[in-house]
Coordinates of C-alpha atoms in Angstrom, one line a residue:
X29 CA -61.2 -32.2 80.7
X30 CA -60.2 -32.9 84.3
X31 CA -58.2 -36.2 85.0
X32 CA -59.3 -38.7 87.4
X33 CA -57.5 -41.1 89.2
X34 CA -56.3 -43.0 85.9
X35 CA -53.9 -40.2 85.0
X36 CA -56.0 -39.7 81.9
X37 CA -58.6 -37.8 80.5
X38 CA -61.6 -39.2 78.9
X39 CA -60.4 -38.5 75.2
X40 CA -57.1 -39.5 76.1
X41 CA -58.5 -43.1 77.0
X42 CA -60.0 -43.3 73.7
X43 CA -57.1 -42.6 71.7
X44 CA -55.0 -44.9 73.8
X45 CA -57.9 -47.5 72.4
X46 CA -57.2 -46.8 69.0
X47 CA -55.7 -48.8 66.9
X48 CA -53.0 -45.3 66.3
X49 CA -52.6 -45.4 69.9
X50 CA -52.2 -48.9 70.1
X51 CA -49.4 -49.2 67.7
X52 CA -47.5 -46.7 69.5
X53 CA -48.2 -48.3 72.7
X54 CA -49.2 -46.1 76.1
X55 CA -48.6 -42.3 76.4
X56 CA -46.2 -42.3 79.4
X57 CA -47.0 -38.5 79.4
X58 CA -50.7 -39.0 80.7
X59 CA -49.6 -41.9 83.1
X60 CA -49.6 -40.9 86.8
X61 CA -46.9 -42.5 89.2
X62 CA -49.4 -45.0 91.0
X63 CA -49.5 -47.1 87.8
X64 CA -45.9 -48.3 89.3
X65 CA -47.6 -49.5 92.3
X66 CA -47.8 -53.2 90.7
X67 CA -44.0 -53.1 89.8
X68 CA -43.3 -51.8 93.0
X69 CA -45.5 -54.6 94.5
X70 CA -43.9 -57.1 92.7
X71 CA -39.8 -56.0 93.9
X72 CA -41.3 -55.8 97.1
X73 CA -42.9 -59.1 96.6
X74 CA -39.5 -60.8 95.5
X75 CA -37.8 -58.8 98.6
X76 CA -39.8 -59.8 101.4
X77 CA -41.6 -63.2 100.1
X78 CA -38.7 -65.4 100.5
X79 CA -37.5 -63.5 103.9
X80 CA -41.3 -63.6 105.9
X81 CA -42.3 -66.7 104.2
X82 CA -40.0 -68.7 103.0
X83 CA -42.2 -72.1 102.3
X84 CA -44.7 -70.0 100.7
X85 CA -43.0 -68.3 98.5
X86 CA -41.0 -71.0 97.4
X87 CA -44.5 -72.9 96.3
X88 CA -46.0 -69.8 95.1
X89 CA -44.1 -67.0 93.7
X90 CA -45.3 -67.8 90.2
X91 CA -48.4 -67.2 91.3
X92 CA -47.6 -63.9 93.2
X93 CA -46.2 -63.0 89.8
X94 CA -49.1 -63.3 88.2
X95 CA -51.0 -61.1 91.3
X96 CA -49.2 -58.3 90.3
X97 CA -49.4 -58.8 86.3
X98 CA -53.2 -58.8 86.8
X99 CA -53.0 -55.8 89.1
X100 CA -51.5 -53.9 86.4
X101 CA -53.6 -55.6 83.3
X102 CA -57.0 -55.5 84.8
X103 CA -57.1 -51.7 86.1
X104 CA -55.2 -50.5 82.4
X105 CA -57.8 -52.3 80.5
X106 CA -60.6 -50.9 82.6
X107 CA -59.1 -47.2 82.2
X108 CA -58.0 -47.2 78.6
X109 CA -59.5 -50.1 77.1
X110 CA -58.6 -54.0 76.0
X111 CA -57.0 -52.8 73.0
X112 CA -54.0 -50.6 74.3
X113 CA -53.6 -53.4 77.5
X114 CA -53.8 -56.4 74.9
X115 CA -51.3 -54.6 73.1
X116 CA -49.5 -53.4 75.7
X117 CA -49.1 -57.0 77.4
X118 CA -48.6 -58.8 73.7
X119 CA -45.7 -56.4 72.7
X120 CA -43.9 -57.2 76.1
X121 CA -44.3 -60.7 75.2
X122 CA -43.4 -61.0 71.4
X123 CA -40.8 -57.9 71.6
X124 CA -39.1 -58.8 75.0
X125 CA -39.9 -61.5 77.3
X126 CA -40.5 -63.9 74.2
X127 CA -36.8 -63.4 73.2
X128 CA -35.1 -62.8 76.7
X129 CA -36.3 -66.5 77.7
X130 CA -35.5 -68.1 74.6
X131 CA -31.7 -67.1 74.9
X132 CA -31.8 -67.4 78.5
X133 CA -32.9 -71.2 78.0
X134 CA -30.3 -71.8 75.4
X135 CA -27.7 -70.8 77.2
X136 CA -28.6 -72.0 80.6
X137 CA -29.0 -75.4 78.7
X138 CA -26.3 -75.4 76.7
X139 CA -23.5 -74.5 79.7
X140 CA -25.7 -76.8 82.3
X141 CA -24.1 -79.5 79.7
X142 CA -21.1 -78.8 80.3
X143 CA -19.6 -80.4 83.3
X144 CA -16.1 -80.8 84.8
X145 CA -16.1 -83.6 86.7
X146 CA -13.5 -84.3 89.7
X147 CA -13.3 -81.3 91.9
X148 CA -10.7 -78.4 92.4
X149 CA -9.1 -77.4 95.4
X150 CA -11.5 -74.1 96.3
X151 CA -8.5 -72.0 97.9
X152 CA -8.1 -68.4 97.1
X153 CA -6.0 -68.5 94.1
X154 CA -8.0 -71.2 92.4
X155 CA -11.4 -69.0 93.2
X156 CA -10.2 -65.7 92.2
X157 CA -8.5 -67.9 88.8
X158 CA -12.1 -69.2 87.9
X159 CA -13.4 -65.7 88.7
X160 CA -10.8 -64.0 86.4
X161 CA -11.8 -66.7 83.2
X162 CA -15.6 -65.8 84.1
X163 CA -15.0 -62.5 83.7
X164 CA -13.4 -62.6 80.9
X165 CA -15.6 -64.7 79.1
X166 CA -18.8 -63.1 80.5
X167 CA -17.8 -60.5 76.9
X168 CA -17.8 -63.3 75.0
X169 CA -20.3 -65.8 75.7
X170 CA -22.3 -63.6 77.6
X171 CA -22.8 -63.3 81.4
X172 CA -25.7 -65.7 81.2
X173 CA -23.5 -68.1 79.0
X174 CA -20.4 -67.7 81.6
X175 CA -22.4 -67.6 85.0
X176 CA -23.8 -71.1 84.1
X177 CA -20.4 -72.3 82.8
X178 CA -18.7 -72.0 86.1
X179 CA -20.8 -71.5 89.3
X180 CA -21.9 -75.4 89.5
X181 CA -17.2 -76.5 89.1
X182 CA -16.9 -73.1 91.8
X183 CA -19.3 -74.7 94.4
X184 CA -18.2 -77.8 94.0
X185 CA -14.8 -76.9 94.4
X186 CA -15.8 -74.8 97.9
X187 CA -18.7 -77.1 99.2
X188 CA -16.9 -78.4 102.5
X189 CA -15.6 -74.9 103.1
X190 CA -17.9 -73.1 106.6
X191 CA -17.5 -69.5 104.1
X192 CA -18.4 -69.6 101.2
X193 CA -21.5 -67.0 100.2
X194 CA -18.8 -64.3 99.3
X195 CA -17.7 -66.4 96.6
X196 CA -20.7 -67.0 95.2
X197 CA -21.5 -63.2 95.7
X198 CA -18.5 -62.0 94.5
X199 CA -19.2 -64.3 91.3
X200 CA -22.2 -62.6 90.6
X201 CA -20.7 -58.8 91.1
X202 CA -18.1 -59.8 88.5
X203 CA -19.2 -62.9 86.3
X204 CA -22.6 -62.1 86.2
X205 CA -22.4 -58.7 85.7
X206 CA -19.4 -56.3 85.5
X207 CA -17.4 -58.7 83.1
X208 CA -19.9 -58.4 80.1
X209 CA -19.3 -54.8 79.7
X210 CA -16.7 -54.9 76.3
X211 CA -18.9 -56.1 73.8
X212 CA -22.6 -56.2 72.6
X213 CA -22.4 -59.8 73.4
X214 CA -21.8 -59.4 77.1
X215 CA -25.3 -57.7 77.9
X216 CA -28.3 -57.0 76.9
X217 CA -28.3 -53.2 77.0
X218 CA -25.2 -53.0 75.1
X219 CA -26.7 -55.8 72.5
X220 CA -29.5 -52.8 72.4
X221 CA -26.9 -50.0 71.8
X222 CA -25.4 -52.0 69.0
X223 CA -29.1 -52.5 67.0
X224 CA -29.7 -48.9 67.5
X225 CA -26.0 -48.6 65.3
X226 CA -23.7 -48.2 68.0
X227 CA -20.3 -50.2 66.5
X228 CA -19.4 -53.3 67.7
X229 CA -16.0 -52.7 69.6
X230 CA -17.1 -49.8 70.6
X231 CA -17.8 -50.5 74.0
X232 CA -14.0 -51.9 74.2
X233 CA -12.3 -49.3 73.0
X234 CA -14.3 -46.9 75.4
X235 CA -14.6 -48.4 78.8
X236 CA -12.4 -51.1 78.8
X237 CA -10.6 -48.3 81.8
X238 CA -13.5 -48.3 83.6
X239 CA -14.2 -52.2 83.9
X240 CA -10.7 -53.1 84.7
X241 CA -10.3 -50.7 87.2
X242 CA -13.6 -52.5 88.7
X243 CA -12.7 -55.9 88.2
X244 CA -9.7 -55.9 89.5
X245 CA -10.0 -54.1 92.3
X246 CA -12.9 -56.3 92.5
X247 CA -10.6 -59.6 92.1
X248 CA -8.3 -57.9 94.8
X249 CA -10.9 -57.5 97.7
X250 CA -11.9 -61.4 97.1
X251 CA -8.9 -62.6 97.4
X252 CA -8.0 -60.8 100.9
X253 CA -11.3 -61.8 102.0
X254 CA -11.2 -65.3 100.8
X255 CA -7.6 -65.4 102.1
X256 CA -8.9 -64.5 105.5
X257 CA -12.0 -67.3 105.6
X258 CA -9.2 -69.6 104.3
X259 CA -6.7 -69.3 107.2
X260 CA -9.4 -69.4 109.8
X261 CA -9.6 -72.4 112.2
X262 CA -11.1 -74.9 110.9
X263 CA -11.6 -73.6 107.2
X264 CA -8.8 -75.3 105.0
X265 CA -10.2 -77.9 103.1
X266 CA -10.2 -82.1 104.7
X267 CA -10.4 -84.8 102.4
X268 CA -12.6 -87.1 104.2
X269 CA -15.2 -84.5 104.8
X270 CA -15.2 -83.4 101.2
X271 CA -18.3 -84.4 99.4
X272 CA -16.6 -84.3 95.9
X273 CA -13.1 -84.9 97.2
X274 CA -10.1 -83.3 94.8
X275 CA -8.3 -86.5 94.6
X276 CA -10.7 -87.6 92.1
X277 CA -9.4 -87.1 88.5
X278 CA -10.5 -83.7 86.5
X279 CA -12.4 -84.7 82.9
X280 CA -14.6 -82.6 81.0
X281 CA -18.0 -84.1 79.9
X282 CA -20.2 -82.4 77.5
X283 CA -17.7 -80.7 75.6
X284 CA -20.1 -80.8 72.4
X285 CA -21.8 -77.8 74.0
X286 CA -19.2 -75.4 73.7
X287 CA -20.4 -75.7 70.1
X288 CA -23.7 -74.9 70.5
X289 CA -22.6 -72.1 72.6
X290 CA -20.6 -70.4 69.6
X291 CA -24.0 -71.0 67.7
X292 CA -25.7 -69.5 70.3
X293 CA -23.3 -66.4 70.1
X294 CA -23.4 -66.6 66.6
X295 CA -27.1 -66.2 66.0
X296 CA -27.1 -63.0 68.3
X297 CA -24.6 -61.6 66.3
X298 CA -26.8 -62.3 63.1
X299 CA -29.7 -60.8 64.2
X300 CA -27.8 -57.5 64.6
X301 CA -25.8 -57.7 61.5
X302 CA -28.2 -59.1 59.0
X303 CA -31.5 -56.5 58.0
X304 CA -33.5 -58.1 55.2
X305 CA -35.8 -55.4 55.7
X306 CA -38.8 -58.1 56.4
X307 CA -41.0 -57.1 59.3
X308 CA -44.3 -58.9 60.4
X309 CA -47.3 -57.8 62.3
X310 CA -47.8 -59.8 65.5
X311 CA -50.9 -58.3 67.4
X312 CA -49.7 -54.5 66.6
X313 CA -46.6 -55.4 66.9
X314 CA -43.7 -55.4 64.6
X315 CA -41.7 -58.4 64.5
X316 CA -38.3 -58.7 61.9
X317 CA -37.5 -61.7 60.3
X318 CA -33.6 -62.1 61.6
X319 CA -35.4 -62.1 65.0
X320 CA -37.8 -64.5 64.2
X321 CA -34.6 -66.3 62.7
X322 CA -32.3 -66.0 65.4
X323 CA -35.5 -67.4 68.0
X324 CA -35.9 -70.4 66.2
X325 CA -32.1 -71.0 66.3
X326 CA -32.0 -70.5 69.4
X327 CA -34.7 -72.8 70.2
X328 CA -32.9 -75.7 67.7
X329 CA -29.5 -74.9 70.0
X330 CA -31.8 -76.0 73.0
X331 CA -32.8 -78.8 71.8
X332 CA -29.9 -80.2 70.0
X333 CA -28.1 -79.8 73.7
X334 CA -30.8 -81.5 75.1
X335 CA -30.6 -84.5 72.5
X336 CA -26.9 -84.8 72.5
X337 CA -25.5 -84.0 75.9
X338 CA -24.8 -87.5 77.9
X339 CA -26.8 -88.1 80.6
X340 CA -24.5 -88.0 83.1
X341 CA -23.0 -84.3 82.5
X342 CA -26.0 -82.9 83.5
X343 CA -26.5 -85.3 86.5
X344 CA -22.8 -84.3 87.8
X345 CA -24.1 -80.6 87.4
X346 CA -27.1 -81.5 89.2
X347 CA -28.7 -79.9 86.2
X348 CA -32.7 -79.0 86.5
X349 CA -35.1 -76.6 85.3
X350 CA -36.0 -74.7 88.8
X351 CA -33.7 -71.8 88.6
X352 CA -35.3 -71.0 84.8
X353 CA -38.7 -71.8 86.3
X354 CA -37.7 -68.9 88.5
X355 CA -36.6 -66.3 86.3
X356 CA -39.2 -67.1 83.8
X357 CA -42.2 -67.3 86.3
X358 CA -40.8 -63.8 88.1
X359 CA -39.6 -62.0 84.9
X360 CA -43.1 -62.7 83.1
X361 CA -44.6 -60.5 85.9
X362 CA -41.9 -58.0 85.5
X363 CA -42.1 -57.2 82.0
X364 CA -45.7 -56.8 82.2
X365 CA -45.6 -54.9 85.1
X366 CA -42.9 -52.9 83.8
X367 CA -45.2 -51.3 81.3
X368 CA -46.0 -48.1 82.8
X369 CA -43.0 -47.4 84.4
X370 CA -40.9 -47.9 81.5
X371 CA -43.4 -45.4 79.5
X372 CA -43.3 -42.9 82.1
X373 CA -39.3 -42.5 82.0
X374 CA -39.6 -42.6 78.0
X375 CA -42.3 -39.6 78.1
X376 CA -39.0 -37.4 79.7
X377 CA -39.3 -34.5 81.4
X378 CA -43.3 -34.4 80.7
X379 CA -43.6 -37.5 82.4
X380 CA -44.4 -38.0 85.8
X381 CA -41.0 -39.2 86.6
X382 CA -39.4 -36.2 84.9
X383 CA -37.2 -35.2 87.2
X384 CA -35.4 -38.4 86.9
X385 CA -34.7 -37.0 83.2
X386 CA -33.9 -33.4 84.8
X387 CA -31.3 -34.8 87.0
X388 CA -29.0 -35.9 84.1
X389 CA -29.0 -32.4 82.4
X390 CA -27.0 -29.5 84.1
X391 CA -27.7 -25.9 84.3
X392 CA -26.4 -25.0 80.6
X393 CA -28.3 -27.8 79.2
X394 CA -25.6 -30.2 78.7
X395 CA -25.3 -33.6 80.1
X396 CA -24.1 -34.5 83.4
X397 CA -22.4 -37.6 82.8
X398 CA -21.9 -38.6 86.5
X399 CA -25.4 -38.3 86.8
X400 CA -26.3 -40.6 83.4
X401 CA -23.7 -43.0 85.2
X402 CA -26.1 -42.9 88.3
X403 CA -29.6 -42.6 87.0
X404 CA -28.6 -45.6 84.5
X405 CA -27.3 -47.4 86.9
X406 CA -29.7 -47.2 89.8
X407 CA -32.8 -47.7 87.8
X408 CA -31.2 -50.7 86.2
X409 CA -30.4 -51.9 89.6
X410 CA -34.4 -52.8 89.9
X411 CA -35.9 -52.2 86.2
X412 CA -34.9 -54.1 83.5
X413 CA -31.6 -52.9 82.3
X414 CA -32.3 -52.7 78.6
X415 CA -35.6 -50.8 78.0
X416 CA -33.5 -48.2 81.0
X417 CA -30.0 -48.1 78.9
X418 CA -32.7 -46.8 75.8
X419 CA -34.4 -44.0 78.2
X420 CA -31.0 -42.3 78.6
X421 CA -29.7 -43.2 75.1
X422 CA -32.5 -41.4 73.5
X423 CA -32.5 -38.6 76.7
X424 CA -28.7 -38.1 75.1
X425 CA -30.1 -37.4 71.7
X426 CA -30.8 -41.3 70.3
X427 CA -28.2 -41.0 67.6
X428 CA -25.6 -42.8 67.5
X429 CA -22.9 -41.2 65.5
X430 CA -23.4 -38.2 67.5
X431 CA -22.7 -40.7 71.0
X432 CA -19.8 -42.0 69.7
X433 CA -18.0 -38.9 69.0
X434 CA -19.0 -35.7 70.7
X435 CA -21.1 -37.8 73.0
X436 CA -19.0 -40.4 73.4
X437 CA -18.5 -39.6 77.8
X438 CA -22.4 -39.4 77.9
X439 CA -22.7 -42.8 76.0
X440 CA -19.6 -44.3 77.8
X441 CA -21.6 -43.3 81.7
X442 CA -24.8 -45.0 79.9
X443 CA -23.0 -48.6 79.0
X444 CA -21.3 -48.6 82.2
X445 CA -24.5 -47.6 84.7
X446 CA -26.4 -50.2 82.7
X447 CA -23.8 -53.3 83.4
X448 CA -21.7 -52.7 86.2
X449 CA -25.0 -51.5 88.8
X450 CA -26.9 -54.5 87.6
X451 CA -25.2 -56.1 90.4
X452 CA -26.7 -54.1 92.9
X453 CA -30.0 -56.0 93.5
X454 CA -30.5 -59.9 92.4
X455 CA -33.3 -58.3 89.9
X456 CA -30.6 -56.1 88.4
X457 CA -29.4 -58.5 86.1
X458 CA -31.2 -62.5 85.0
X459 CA -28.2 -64.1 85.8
X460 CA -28.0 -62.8 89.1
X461 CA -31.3 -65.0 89.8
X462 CA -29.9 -67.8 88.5
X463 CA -26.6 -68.0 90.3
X464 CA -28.5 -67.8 93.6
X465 CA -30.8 -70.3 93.2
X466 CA -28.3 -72.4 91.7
X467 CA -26.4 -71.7 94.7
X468 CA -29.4 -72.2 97.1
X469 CA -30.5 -75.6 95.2
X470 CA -26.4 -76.5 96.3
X471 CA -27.3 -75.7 100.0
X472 CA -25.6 -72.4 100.4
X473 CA -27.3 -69.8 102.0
X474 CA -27.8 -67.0 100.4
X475 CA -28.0 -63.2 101.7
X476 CA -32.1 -62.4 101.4
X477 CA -32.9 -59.6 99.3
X478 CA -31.8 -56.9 101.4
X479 CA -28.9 -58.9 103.1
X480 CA -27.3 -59.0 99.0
X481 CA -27.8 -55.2 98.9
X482 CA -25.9 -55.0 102.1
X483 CA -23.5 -56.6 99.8
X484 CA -23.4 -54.1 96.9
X485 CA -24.2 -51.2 99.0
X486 CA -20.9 -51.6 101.2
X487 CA -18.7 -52.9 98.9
X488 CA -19.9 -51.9 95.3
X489 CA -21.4 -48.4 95.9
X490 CA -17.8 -47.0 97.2
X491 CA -16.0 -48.5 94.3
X492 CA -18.9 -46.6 91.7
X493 CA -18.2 -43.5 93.8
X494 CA -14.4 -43.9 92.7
X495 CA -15.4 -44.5 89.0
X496 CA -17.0 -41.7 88.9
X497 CA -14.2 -39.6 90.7
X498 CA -11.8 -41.1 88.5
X499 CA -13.8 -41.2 85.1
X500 CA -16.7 -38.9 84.8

């Protein structure tokens, strides 16, 4: 039977409808491309709102968000039924979004508790210092955990200075991004890697080259540039024009939190260790029990941090809920949104973005690991990171003892595309969102979409080129 417009045949529709079809979720394989027109709409959305129309955007992106989630919803359901939409929409709620949000809130809660009051002197050994321990921790605690640990102490500790947006950029290249690449914990695609068996240290052991040679070549170019800022004419930091002078003695407040942030790390780590083998049926979609486990935890970290932080950390962080109003309002139309595209790149080379899949296998059939590095990392750079890290993991083969031995390059390009080129776009990576409008809420203006990807695209894209020179 000929296909319309829909990408799909009459039969194709009804099977998509069934409950089969429905378990299994859309057949990327009979998707055309314009089913990404809402996604696209959406970035595009995200890109341009806040540049053309600042005031409205800023009172109704949520809304926007929830344009483009009914542009996608409303026409799927019309082509291929309520069934495989409601399932569609309810598995990237109960599987994805349901889950990112919760440990985003926890640990944008938990950290916003923490606060070091006093201020530091925001010169460029103390800013690349504090972007050093971010790094480091970003592995540990997670980037999310690490950005919201130290961007409120770094702006306070540059907020009389005339330059400051590269530190706050250069925070997000490195803290929010590029230093969560050695362990599951650091990122979400690696956390992904390690429930689909990957080992734990695995990520150390392989491409712990790959992310010192970017973050500290990284750490180098900051501190020339915040060097040069700093030596300028009337750059060097005045007391009396200082709204949170240095002279004013450093404590830390909130310290409780760091707690709750080990439990918050903890429970992660549980829900990729522990497998009772108990699975529930949400809607058509399966849900396992240390998931459901970890969630509620997660939600109990929130709240104890809520109950027992003091009052006034959070008001010396000048703590509030718009910057996860943000990401939750724009990544609700994102995951939905995200739908089609992410079934098309799963469907391979039968898909209508197969020659996405065709570019990362060369002539003889094997894979061409600079080009998993790139494909990875690109399409993380503006779709979520994790559902694109499992494209190319199961493009490679999808097993993981293979990957980690004969594989192990192929798998190494994957990791590394996934984390480090989430710093390319704002979207590449939740924290990313959060640090600017953290940053914004602080007064500092931030590059617009584009103006950040002048950012990446002059000084990150010419260090991945070396990476690849150098390691794939």
């Amino acid at each position: 039977m000929h296909k319309g417009i829909w990408g799909a045949s009459a039969a194709t529709a009804l099977m998509l409808a069934s409950p089969v079809a429905r378990a299994a979720g859309p057949d990327g394989a009979q998707l055309v491309a314009w089913w990404g027109l809402p996604f696209a709409g959406l970035l595009l959305s995200i890109a341009l709102g806040p540049l053309l129309a600042p005031a409205f955007w800023h009172h109704h992106f949520g809304k926007i968000a929830a344009f483009w989630g009914a542009a996608f919803f409303v026409p799927f359901a019309a082509a291929f039924g309520l069934g495989a939409a409601w399932y569609g929409a309810v598995h990237a709620v109960v599987a994805e979004y349901i889950p990112f949000v919760v440990l985003l809130t926890a640990l944008f809660t938990t950290a916003g508790g923490i606060c070091v009051h006093g201020n530091l002197r925001g010169g460029p050994w103390l800013n690349t210092g504090l972007l050093t321990l971010g790094t480091i921790l970003a592995s540990i605690m997670g980037t999310t955990g690490a950005a919201m640990l130290l961007i409120r102490p770094l702006i306070r500790a540059n907020d009389n200075r005339k330059h400051n947006v590269h530190v706050v950029v250069f925070f997000i290249f490195l803290v929010a991004n590029a230093g969560g690449s050695l362990t599951p914990l650091g990122d979400p695609p690696l956390f992904l890697g390690f429930l689909q068996g990957v080992d734990f240290f695995w990520t150390t052991v392989h491409i712990w080259p790959e992310t010192l040679f970017i973050c500290v070549t990284l750490l180098l170019l900051f501190f020339l540039i915040d060097a040069y800022h700093f030596r300028q004419k009337g750059e060097r930091l005045i007391e009396e024009l200082d709204p949170t002078p240095h002279a004013a003695p450093l404590r830390l407040e909130g310290k409780r939190n760091f707690v709750l942030l080990a439990a918050a790390v903890g429970l992660v780590l549980m829900s990729g260790l522990w497998k009772p083998g108990v699975t529930f049926d949400v809607f058509g979609t399966p849900v396992e029990l240390q998931n459901i486990v970890r969630d509620a935890g997660l939600i109990a970290v929130t709240l104890i941090s809520l109950a027992i932080t003091p009052r006034t950390a959070r008001e010396g962080n000048g703590f509030n809920w718009e910057p996860m109003k943000e990401v939750a309002k724009l990544f609700a139309g994102i995951f939905l949104t995200i739908i089609p595209v992410v079934a098309i790149l799963r469907a391979g080379d039968a898909g209508a973005l197969g020659w996405v899949v065709r570019l990362v296998t060369g002539a003889n059939g094997a894979p061409d690991n600079d080009m998993y590095f790139w494909a990875t990392g690109l399409l993380s750079s503006f779709l979520d990171n994790a559902p694109t890290y499992l494209v190319f993991f199961n493009t490679a083969g999808g097993d993981a003892a293979t990957l980690m031995t004969s594989g192990a390059a192929t798998l190494a390009a994957i990791s590394a595309g996934a984390v480090f080129m989430g710093a390319n776009t704002y979207i590449g990576n939740a924290p990313n969102f959060m640090v600017k409008a953290i940053a914004e809420q602080r007064g500092i203006r931030m590059p617009s979409f584009f103006g950040y990807m002048l950012w990446s695209g002059s000084i990150l894209l010419p260090l991945f080129v070396l990476t690849t020179l150098i390691f794939f």
